[in-house]
Tab-separated table of C-alpha atoms in Angstrom:
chain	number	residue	atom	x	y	z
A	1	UNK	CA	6.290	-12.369	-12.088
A	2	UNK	CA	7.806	-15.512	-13.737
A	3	UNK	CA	6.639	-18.367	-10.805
A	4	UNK	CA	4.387	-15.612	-8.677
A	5	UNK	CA	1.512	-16.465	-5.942
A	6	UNK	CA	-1.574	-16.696	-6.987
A	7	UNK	CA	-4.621	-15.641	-4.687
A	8	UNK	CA	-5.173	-18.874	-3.656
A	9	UNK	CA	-1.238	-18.685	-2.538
A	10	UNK	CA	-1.811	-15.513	-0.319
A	11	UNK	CA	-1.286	-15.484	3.400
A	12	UNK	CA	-4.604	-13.980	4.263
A	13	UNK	CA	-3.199	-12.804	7.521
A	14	UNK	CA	-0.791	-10.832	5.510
A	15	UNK	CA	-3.618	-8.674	4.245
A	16	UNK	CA	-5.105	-7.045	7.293
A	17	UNK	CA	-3.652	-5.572	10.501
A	18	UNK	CA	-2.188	-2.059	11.575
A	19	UNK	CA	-1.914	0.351	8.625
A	20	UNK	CA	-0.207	3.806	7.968
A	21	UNK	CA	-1.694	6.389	5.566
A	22	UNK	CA	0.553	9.429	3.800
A	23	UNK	CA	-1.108	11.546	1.785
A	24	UNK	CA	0.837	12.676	-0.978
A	25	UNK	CA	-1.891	14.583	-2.483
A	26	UNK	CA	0.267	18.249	-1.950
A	27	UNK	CA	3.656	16.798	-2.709
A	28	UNK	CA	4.320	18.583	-5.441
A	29	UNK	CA	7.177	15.510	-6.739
A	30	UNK	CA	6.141	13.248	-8.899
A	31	UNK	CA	8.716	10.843	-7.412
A	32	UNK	CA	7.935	8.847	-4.498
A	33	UNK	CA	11.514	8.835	-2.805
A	34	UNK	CA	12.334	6.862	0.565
A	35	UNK	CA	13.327	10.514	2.073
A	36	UNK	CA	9.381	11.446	0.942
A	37	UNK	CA	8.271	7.883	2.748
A	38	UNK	CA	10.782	8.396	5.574
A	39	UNK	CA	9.830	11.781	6.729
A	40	UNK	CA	6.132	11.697	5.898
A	41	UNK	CA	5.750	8.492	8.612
A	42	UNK	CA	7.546	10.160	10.853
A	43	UNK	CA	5.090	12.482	11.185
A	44	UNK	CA	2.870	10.091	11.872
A	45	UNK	CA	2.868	9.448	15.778
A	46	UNK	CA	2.210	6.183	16.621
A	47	UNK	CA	2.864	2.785	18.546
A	48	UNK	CA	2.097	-0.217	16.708
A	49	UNK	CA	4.472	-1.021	13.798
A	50	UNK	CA	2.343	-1.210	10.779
A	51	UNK	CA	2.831	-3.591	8.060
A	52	UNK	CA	0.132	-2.260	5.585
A	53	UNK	CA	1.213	1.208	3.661
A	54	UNK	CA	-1.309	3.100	2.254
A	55	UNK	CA	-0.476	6.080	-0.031
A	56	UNK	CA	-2.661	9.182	-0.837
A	57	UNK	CA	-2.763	11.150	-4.109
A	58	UNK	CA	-4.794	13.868	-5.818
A	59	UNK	CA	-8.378	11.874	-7.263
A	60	UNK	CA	-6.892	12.790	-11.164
A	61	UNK	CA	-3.521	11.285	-9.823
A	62	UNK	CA	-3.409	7.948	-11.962
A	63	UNK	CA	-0.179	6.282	-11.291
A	64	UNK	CA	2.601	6.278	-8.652
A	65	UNK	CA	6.363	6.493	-9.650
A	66	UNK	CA	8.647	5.016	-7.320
A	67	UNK	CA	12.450	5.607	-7.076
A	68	UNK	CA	14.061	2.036	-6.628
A	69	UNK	CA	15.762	2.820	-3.435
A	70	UNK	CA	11.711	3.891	-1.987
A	71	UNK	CA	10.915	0.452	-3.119
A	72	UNK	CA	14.118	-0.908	-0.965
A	73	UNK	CA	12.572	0.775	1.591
A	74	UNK	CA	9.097	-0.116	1.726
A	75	UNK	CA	10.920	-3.798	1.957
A	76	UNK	CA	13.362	-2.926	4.528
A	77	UNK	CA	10.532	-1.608	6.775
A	78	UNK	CA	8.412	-4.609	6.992
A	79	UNK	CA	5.663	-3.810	4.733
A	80	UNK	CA	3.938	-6.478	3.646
A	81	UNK	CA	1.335	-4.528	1.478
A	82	UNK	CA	1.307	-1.019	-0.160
A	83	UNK	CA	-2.179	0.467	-1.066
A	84	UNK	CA	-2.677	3.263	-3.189
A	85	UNK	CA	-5.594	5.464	-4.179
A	86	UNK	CA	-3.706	5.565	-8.198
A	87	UNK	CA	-5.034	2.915	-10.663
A	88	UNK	CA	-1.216	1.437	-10.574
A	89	UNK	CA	1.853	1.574	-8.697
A	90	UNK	CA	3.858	2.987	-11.899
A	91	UNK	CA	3.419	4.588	-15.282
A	92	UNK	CA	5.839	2.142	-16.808
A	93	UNK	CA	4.999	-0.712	-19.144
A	94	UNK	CA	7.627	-2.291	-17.606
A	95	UNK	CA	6.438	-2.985	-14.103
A	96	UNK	CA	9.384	-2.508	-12.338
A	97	UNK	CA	7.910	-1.662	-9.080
A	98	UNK	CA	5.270	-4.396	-9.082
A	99	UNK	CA	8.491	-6.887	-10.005
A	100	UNK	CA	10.371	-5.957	-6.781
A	101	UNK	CA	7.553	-5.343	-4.634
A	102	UNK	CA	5.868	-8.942	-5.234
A	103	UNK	CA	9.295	-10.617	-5.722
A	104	UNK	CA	9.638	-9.972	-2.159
A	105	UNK	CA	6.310	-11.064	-0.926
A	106	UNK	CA	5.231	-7.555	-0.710
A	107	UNK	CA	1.153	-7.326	-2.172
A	108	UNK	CA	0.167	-4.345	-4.040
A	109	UNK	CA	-3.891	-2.689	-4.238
A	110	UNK	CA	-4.475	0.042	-6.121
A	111	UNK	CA	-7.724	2.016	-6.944
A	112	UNK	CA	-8.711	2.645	-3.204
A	113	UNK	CA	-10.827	5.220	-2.193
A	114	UNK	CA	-9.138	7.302	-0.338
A	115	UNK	CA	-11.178	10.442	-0.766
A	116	UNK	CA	-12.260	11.441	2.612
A	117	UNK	CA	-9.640	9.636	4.465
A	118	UNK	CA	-7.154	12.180	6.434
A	119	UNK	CA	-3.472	10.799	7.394
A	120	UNK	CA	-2.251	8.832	10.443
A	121	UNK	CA	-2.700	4.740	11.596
A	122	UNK	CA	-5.559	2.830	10.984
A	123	UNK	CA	-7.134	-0.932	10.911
A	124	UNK	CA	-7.247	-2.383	7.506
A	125	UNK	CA	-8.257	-5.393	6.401
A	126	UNK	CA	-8.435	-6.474	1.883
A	127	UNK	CA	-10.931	-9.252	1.186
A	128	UNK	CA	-10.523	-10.579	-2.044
A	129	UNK	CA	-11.930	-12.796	-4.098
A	130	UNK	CA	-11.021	-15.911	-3.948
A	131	UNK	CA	-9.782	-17.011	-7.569
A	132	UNK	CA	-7.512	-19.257	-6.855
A	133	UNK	CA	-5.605	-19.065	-10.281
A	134	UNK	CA	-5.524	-15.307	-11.044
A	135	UNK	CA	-2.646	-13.278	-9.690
A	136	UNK	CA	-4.855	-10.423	-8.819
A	137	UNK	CA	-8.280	-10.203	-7.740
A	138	UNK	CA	-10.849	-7.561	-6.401
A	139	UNK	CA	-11.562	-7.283	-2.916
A	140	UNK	CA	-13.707	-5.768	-0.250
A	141	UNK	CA	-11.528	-2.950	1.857
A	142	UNK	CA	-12.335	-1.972	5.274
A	143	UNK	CA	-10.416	0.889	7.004
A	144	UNK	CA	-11.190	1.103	10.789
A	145	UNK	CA	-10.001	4.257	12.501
A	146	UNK	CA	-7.163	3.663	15.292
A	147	UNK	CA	-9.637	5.544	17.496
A	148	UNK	CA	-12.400	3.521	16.945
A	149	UNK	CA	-10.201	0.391	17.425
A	150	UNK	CA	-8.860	1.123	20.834
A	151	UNK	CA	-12.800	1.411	22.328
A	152	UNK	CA	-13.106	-0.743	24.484
C-alpha cells in the first residue's frame, strides 16, 4: 500500500480487545461471502461488540478468498483487525483484499494457530515486534477465553 503504516505507525490499542472466532473449517465454499460472515456471527451469542475477527479454516487450508462486498463488510462492522489461521488473506498476486482491508485502517494476521480453538468471543491481544520501518512484523498472540475473562 502506496503511503501505508508501518509498525511503528500502529495504534497498539487497535490490536487487542474483544474478539469473534468463525470457523470456516466445514464450509464447504471456497468464497468467504458477507452472507457466510453475516450468518456465521450471528450465531455467535454475545454482548460486547468485537472489533478483532478471527477466521477458522481446515490446517491444509492455505489462503482465504474474499468476495469484495465481505471485505465491505468486515469495514462496515467495525473491525479493526481480521486474523486468520491461512498463511494469507487471498490466493491472488494481486492483493486485493490486503489493499482494501489496510487502506481502511483495518490490520491483517495470518498464520494463527487456531487448532484447538472452538467458535464464539474471546480476549485477544497481537504483540508484535516492534520494527518500526517494516509494514509487517511477527508477534506474540494471546487468546483469553470470554469465560475466563469475566472471573472475577
Amino acid at each position: 500500500l502506496k503511503n501505508g503504516k508501518t509498525i511503528g505507525d500502529i495504534e497498539l490499542h487497535d490490536l487487542f480487545g474483544d474478539a469473534v472466532l468463525i470457523d470456516l473449517s466445514n464450509t464447504n465454499k471456497n468464497t468467504i461471502t458477507s452472507e457466510i460472515l453475516h450468518k456465521k456471527i450471528k450465531q455467535i451469542n454475545y454482548s460486547a461488540t468485537p472489533k478483532i475477527l478471527l477466521i477458522k479454516k481446515h490446517t491444509n487450508t492455505k489462503t482465504l478468498r474474499f468476495k469484495e462486498e465481505a471485505l465491505k463488510w468486515i469495514v462496515d462492522n467495525g473491525f479493526k483487525v481480521v486474523g486468520t489461521s491461512c498463511m494469507s488473506i487471498e490466493a491472488s498476486s494481486m492483493l486485493e483484499a490486503h489493499l482494501v482491508l489496510l487502506s481502511k485502517d483495518v490490520y491483517i494476521i495470518e498464520n494463527l494457530n487456531l487448532d484447538s480453538v472452538y467458535e464464539g468471543l474471546f480476549y485477544f491481544i497481537a504483540l508484535p515486534l516492534n520494527i518500526t520501518k517494516c509494514d509487517g512484523a511477527p508477534i506474540r498472540a494471546i487468546l483469553i477465553s470470554s469465560e475466563l475473562n469475566s472471573i472475577g
